[in-house]
Coordinates of N, CA and C and ligand atoms in Angstrom, one line a residue:
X29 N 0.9 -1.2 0.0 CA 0.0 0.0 0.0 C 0.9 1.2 0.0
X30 N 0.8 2.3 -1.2 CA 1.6 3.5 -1.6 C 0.9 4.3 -0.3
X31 N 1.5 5.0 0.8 CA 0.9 5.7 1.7 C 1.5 7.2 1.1
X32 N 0.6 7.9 1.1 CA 0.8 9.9 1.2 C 0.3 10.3 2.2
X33 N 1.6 11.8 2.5 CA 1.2 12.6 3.7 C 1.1 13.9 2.8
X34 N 0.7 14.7 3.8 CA 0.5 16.3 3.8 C 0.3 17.0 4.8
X35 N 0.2 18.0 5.1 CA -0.1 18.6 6.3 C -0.4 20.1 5.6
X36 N -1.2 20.9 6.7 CA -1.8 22.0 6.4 C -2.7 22.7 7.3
X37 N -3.5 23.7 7.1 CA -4.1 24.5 7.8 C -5.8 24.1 7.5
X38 N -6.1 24.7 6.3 CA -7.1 23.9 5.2 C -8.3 24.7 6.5
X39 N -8.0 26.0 6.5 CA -8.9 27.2 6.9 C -9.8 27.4 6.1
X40 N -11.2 27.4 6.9 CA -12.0 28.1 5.4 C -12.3 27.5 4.0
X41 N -12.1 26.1 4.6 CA -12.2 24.3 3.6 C -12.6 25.2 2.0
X42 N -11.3 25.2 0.8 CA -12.1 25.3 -0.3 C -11.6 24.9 -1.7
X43 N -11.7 25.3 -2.6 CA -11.8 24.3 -3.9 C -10.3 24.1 -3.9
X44 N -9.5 24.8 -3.6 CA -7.6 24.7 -3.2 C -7.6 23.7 -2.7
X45 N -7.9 23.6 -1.4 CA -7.8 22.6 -0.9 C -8.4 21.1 -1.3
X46 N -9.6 21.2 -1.7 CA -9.9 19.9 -1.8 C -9.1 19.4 -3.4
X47 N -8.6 20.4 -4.4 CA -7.9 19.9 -5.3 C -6.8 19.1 -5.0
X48 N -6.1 20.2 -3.8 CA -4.8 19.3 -3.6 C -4.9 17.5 -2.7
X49 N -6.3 17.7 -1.8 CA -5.6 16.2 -1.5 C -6.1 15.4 -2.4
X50 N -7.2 15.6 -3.2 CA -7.9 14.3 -4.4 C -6.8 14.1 -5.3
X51 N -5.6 15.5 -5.7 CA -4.4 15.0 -6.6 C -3.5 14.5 -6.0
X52 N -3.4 14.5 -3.9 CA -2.3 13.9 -3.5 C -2.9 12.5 -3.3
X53 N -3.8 12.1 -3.1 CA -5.0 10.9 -2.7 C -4.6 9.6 -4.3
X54 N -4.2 10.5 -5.3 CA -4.1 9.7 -7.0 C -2.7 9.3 -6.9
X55 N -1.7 9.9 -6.0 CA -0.6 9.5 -5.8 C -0.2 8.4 -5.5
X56 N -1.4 8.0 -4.5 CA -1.0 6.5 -4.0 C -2.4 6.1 -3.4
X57 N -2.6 4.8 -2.4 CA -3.6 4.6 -1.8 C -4.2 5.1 -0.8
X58 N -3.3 5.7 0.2 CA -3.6 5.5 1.3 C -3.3 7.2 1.8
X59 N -4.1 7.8 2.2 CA -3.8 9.6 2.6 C -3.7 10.0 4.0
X60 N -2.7 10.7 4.5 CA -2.6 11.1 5.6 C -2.6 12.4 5.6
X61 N -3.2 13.0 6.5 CA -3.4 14.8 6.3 C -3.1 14.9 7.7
X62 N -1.9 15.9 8.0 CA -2.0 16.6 9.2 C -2.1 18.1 9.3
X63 N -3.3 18.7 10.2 CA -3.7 19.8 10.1 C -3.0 20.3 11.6
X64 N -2.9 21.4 11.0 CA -1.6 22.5 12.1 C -3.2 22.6 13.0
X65 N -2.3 22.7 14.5 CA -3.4 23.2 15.8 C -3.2 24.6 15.7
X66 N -4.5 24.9 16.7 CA -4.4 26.3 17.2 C -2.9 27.4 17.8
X67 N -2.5 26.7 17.9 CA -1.3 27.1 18.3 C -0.4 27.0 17.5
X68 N 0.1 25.7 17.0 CA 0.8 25.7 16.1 C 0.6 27.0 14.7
X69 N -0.7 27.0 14.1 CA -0.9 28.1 13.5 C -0.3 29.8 13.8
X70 N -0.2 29.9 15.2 CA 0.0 30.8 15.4 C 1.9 31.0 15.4
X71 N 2.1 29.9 15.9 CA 3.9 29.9 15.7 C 3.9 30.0 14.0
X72 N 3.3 29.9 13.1 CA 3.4 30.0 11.6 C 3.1 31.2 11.1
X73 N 2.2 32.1 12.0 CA 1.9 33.2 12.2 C 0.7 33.7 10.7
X74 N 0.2 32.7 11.3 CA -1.6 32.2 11.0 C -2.7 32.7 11.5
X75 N -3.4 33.5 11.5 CA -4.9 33.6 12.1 C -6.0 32.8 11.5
X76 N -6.4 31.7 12.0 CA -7.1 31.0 11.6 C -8.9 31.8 12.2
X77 N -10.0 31.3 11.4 CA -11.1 31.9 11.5 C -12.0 30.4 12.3
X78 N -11.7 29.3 11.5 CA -12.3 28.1 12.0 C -11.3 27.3 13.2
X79 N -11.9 26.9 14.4 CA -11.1 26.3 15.5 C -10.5 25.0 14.8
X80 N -9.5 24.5 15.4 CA -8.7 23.2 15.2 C -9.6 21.8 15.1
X81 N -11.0 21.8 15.9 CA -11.7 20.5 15.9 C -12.6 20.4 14.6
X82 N -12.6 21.5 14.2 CA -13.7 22.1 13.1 C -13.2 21.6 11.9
X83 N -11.5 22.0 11.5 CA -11.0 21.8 10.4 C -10.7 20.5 10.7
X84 N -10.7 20.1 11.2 CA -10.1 18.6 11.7 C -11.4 17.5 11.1
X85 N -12.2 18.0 11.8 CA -13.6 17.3 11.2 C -13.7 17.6 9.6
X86 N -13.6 18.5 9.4 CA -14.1 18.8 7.7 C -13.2 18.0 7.2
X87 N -11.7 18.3 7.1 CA -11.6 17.4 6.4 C -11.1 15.6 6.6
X88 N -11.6 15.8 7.8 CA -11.6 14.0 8.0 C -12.9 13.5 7.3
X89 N -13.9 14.2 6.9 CA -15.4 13.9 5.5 C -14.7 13.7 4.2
X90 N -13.2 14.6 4.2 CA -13.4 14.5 2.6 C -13.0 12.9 2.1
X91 N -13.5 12.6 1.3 CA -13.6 10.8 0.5 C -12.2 10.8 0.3
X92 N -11.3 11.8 0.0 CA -9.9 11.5 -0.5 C -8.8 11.0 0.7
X93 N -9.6 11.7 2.1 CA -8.8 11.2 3.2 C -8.8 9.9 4.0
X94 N -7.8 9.3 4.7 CA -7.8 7.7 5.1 C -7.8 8.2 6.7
X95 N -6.8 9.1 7.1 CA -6.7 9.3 8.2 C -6.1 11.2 8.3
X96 N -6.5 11.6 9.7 CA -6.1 13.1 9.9 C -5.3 13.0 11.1
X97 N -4.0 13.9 10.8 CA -3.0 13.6 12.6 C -3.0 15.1 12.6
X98 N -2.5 15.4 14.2 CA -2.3 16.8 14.5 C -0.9 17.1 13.9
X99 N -1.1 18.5 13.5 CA 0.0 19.4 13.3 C 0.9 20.1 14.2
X100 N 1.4 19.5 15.3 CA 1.4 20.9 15.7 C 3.5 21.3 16.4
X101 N 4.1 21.1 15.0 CA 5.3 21.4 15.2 C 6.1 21.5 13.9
X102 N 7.3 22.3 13.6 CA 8.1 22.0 12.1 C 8.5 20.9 12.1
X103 N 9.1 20.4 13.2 CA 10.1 19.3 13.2 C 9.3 17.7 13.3
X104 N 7.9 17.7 13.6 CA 6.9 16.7 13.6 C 7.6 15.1 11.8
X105 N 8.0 16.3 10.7 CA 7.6 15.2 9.8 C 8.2 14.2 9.8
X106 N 9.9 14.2 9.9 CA 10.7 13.2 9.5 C 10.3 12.2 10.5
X107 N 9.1 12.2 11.8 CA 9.3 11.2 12.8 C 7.3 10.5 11.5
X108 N 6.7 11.2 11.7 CA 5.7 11.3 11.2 C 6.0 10.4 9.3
X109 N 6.6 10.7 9.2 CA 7.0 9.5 7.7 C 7.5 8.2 7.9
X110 N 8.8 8.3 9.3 CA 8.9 6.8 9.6 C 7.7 6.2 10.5
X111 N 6.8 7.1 11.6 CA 6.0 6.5 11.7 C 4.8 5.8 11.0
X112 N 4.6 6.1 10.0 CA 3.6 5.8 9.2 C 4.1 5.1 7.7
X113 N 5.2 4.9 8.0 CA 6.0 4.0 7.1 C 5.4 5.0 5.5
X114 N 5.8 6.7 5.6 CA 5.1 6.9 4.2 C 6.0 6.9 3.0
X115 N 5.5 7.0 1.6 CA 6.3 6.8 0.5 C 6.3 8.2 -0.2
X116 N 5.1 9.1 -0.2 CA 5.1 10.0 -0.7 C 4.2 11.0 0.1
X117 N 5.7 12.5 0.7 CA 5.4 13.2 0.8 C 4.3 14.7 0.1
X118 N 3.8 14.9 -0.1 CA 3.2 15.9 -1.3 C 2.8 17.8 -0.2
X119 N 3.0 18.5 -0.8 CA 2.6 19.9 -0.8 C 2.3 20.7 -1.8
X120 N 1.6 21.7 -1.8 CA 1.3 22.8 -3.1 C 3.2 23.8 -3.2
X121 N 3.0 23.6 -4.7 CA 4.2 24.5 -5.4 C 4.7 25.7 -4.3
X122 N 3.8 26.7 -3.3 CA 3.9 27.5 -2.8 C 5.3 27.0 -1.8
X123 N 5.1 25.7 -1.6 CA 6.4 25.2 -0.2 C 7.5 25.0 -1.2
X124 N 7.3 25.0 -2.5 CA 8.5 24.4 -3.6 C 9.9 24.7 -2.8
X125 N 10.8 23.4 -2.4 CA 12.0 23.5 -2.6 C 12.2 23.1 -0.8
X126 N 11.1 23.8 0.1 CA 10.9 24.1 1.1 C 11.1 22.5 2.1
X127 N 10.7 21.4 1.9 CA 11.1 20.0 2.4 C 11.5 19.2 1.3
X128 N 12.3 19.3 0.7 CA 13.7 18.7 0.0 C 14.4 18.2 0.7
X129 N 14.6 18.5 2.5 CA 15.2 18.0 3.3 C 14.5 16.2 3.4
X130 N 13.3 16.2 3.4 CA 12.6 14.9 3.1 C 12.7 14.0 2.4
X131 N 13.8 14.6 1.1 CA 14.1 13.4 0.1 C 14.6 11.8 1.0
X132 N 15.2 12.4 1.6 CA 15.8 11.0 2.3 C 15.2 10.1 2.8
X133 N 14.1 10.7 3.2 CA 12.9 9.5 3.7 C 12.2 9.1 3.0
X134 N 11.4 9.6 1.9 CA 10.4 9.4 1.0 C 10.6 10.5 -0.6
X135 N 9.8 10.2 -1.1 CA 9.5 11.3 -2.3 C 9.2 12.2 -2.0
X136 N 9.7 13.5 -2.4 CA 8.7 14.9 -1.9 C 7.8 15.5 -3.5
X137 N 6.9 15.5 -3.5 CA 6.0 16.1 -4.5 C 5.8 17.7 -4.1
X138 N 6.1 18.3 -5.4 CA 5.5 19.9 -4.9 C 3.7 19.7 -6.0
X139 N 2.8 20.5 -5.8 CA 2.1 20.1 -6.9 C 1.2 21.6 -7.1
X140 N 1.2 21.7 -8.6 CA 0.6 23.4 -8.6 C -0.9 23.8 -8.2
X141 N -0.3 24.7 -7.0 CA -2.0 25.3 -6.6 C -2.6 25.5 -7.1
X142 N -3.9 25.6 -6.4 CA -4.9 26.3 -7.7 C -5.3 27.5 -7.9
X143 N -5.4 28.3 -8.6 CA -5.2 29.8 -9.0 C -6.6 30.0 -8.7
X144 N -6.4 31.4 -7.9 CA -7.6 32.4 -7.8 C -8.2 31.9 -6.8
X145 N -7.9 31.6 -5.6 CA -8.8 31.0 -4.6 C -7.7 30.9 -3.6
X146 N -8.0 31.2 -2.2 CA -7.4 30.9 -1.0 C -8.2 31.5 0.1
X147 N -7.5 31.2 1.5 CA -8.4 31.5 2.5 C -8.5 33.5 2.5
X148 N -7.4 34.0 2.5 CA -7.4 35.0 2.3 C -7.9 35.9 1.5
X149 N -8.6 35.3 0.1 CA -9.1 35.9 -0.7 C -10.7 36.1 0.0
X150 N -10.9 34.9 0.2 CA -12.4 34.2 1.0 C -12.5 35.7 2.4
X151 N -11.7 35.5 2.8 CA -12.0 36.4 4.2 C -11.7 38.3 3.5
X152 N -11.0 38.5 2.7 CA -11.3 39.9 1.9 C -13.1 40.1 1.0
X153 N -12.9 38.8 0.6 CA -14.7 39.3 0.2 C -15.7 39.5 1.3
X154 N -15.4 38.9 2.4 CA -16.2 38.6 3.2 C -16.3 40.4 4.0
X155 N -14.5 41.1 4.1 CA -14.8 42.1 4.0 C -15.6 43.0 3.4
X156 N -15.7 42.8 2.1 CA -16.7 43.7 1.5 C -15.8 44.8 0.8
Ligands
C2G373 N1 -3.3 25.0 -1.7 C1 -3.4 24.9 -3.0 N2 -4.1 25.8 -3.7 C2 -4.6 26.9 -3.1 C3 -4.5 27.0 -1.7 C4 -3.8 26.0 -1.0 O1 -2.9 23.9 -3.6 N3 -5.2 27.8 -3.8 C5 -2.6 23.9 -0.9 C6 -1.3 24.5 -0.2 O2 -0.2 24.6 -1.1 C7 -1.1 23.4 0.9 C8 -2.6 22.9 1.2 O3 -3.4 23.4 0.1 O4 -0.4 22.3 0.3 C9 -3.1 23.5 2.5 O5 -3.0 24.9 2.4 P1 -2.9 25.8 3.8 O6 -4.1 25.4 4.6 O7 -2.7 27.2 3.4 O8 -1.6 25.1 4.4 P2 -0.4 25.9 5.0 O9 -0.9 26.9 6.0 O10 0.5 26.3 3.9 O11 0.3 24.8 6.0 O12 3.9 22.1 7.6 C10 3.2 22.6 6.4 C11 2.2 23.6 6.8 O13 1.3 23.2 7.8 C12 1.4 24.0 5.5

């Protein structure tokens, strides 16, 4: 069984996001998503709008996921790949270059975001 990880924030659940895990989910069988906590967000220096149980739930619904772990450190992955015995790491182009350090453990995928959408855009219209 091809296992994939990711990790993320996945604020504000939207068409970005759900592109990227159904293209990280075609990668292999088996999908692991770890979503950054409340805190952790903020060491990233994140304002999140939805709480950590919230995003955690949403996308533990989406069909493309197998399992969801907490986020809540930089240094979490290299333990988080041999724990879960993974084969392919994946993130959006935006981290490009950014865990290369990972080659050693598994594959790293960067994969292109998707244009014209993010949480930020979402929370400026909401400004008005
Ligand atoms: N994403 C995307 N297209 C968008 C927006 C986001 O492909 N329009 C991808 C990002 O590249 C990322 C994933 O969706 O791979 C989740 O995005 P965020 O919730 O913004 O994740 P981020 O805050 O970048 O957290 O340790 C890694 C960090 O936790 C990543």
């Amino acid at each position: 069984m091809k296992k994939v990880l990711t990790y993320g924030t996945f604020d504000m659940f939207h068409i970005g996001h759900l592109n990227l895990l159904k293209r990280a989910k075609a990668l292999g069988d088996y999908l692991i998503v770890g979503i950054s906590n409340d805190e952790f967000n903020e060491i990233k220096g994140k304002k999140t709008v939805i709480p950590f149980n919230e995003r955690k739930e949403i996308v533990s619904a989406i069909r493309y996921v197998d399992m969801v772990i907490e986020e809540y450190s930089w240094e979490q992955k290299i333990k988080d790949i041999k724990k879960y015995n993974i084969d392919v790491f994946v993130m959006g182009d935006d981290w490009k270059g950014k865990f290369d350090f990972l080659k050693e453990y598994c594959e790293v995928i960067y994969l292109p975001r998707t244009k014209d959408i993010s949480t930020t855009l979402i929370k400026n219209c909401l400004k008005g």
